[in-house]
Amino acid sequence: MSDYMFMLESHLSSDQSRVVSEVQAAATHANVNLFLTGGAMRDMLGGFPIVEIDFTVEGNATKLAQVIAKKTGAKVLWADENRKVAQMLFPGGVHATIGMARQEKFPKPGAKPVVRPATIHEDLRGRDFTINSIALSLNPASRGLLLDPTNGVGDSGAQRASRGQQLHSV
């Protein structure tokens, strides 16, 4: 088993590392579960620098974003109250998204989704691609635990292997 926290820390800038610590502290204080998800996980697992930090919480993400902004001097650039998602800009130029773990149902094509809070497992299973369905727990009791209900790590490894094979067969 890989040490995912070491992997994460080695892909973060010092400003990004500070943001992760601040968000972890705020989530712990608010008693909500916090996970690293989305593009941040894809970049980290692919060995690339993390451009934007994506967090998912089991709780009200927009409320948590407001608390974090007051404590850290970050700015909430936009928030979607229906989906409970906030885009933030932290001092040092760090961009982060904090979103609520959720399930969405569309009553009809083109309609706004009906959103309900969900567990992280339900949220991950409802995502578009398996590589976007991976989460890393940032909670004190399970810090570093990788959640991968759709085998996104396996899919990304198979994809890298097939790209390497294609390059060697040319």
XYZ file of C-alpha atoms in Angstrom:
170
model
C 0.000 0.000 0.000
C 1.340 3.403 -0.951
C 1.791 6.167 1.562
C -0.740 8.531 0.031
C -0.170 11.337 2.550
C 3.538 11.379 1.683
C 2.595 11.382 -2.005
C 0.204 14.281 -1.428
C 2.694 16.323 0.559
C 5.371 15.821 -2.100
C 3.044 17.250 -4.786
C 1.952 20.356 -2.868
C 3.666 23.728 -2.792
C 4.213 25.243 0.662
C 1.208 27.561 0.122
C -0.963 24.604 -0.923
C 0.201 22.614 2.093
C -0.830 25.491 4.361
C -4.282 25.582 2.723
C -4.766 21.832 3.217
C -3.853 22.219 6.905
C -6.208 25.178 7.352
C -9.114 23.391 5.686
C -8.434 20.222 7.705
C -8.474 22.220 10.951
C -11.718 23.995 10.016
C -13.425 20.726 9.013
C -12.327 19.038 12.241
C -13.601 22.008 14.265
C -16.938 21.925 12.354
C -17.136 18.152 12.894
C -17.481 17.334 9.175
C -15.610 14.653 7.247
C -13.143 16.019 4.686
C -11.697 14.339 1.588
C -9.333 15.313 -1.218
C -11.055 14.507 -4.537
C -11.273 15.273 -8.252
C -8.446 16.826 -10.207
C -6.171 17.036 -7.182
C -6.285 13.248 -6.814
C -5.879 12.716 -10.560
C -2.840 15.020 -10.647
C -1.265 13.498 -7.543
C -1.715 9.897 -8.680
C -0.456 10.791 -12.160
C 2.708 12.323 -10.707
C 1.843 15.873 -11.758
C 1.885 19.085 -9.706
C -1.492 19.808 -8.175
C -3.003 22.877 -9.837
C -6.251 23.201 -7.891
C -7.174 21.535 -4.638
C -10.584 19.855 -4.681
C -12.156 19.048 -1.317
C -15.402 17.190 -0.646
C -17.098 17.355 2.755
C -19.931 15.391 4.259
C -21.743 18.533 5.333
C -22.524 22.084 4.244
C -19.526 23.085 2.137
C -20.613 26.675 1.477
C -21.001 27.345 5.196
C -17.582 25.785 5.845
C -16.080 27.933 3.054
C -17.397 31.107 4.730
C -15.850 30.071 8.060
C -12.533 29.282 6.372
C -12.558 32.606 4.488
C -13.007 34.555 7.734
C -10.199 32.675 9.483
C -7.656 32.669 6.656
C -8.279 35.790 4.593
C -9.300 33.673 1.596
C -11.941 34.932 -0.816
C -15.006 32.994 -1.881
C -14.987 33.612 -5.641
C -18.369 31.995 -6.222
C -20.766 29.648 -4.499
C -23.573 27.425 -5.731
C -26.094 27.177 -2.902
C -28.087 24.431 -4.649
C -25.118 22.075 -4.976
C -23.329 23.477 -1.887
C -20.045 24.146 -3.717
C -17.677 27.084 -3.266
C -14.640 28.147 -5.285
C -12.014 29.893 -3.154
C -8.821 31.854 -3.647
C -6.376 31.724 -0.741
C -3.440 34.005 0.025
C -0.467 32.886 -2.030
C -2.678 32.348 -5.101
C -3.949 28.891 -4.119
C -7.262 27.919 -5.714
C -9.510 25.402 -3.984
C -13.008 24.079 -4.425
C -15.001 22.838 -1.460
C -18.070 20.816 -2.348
C -20.690 18.893 -0.433
C -20.817 15.126 -0.941
C -24.075 14.837 -2.849
C -26.331 12.937 -5.168
C -28.082 14.698 -8.021
C -31.216 13.698 -9.910
C -32.515 15.528 -12.941
C -36.332 15.523 -13.077
C -36.237 16.166 -16.838
C -33.568 16.972 -19.443
C -32.249 20.507 -19.063
C -33.827 20.987 -15.622
C -31.884 22.024 -12.547
C -30.815 19.007 -10.522
C -32.522 18.004 -7.321
C -29.611 17.766 -4.903
C -29.456 15.853 -1.650
C -26.577 15.406 0.772
C -24.831 12.051 0.469
C -22.015 10.054 1.960
C -18.622 10.234 0.298
C -19.137 6.706 -1.068
C -22.459 7.670 -2.703
C -20.862 10.827 -4.128
C -17.896 8.961 -5.602
C -20.083 6.288 -7.207
C -22.087 9.012 -8.975
C -19.134 10.752 -10.633
C -18.502 10.880 -14.375
C -15.151 9.050 -14.677
C -13.492 6.467 -12.454
C -10.364 8.644 -12.115
C -12.597 11.387 -10.643
C -14.116 8.849 -8.238
C -11.107 8.545 -5.952
C -10.867 10.270 -2.564
C -8.218 10.579 0.121
C -9.440 10.937 3.692
C -8.099 13.995 5.497
C -9.928 13.125 8.732
C -7.956 12.585 11.954
C -9.165 8.999 12.489
C -8.671 7.827 8.884
C -6.079 10.267 7.495
C -4.453 8.855 4.381
C -7.111 6.216 3.665
C -7.741 5.934 -0.069
C -11.364 5.460 -1.158
C -11.683 4.022 -4.656
C -15.114 2.406 -5.090
C -14.954 2.285 -8.908
C -11.300 1.159 -9.309
C -10.093 4.479 -10.679
C -6.513 3.747 -9.605
C -6.593 0.495 -11.563
C -8.107 2.198 -14.592
C -5.499 4.968 -14.536
C -2.697 2.399 -14.256
C -4.110 0.408 -17.180
C -4.434 3.601 -19.202
C -0.816 4.571 -18.512
C 0.341 1.056 -19.384
C -1.543 1.048 -22.698
C -0.148 4.490 -23.605
C 3.365 3.240 -22.859
C 2.753 0.125 -24.938
C 1.473 2.253 -27.841
C 4.583 4.440 -27.654
C 6.891 1.397 -27.698
C 5.130 -0.248 -30.630
C 5.508 2.804 -32.903
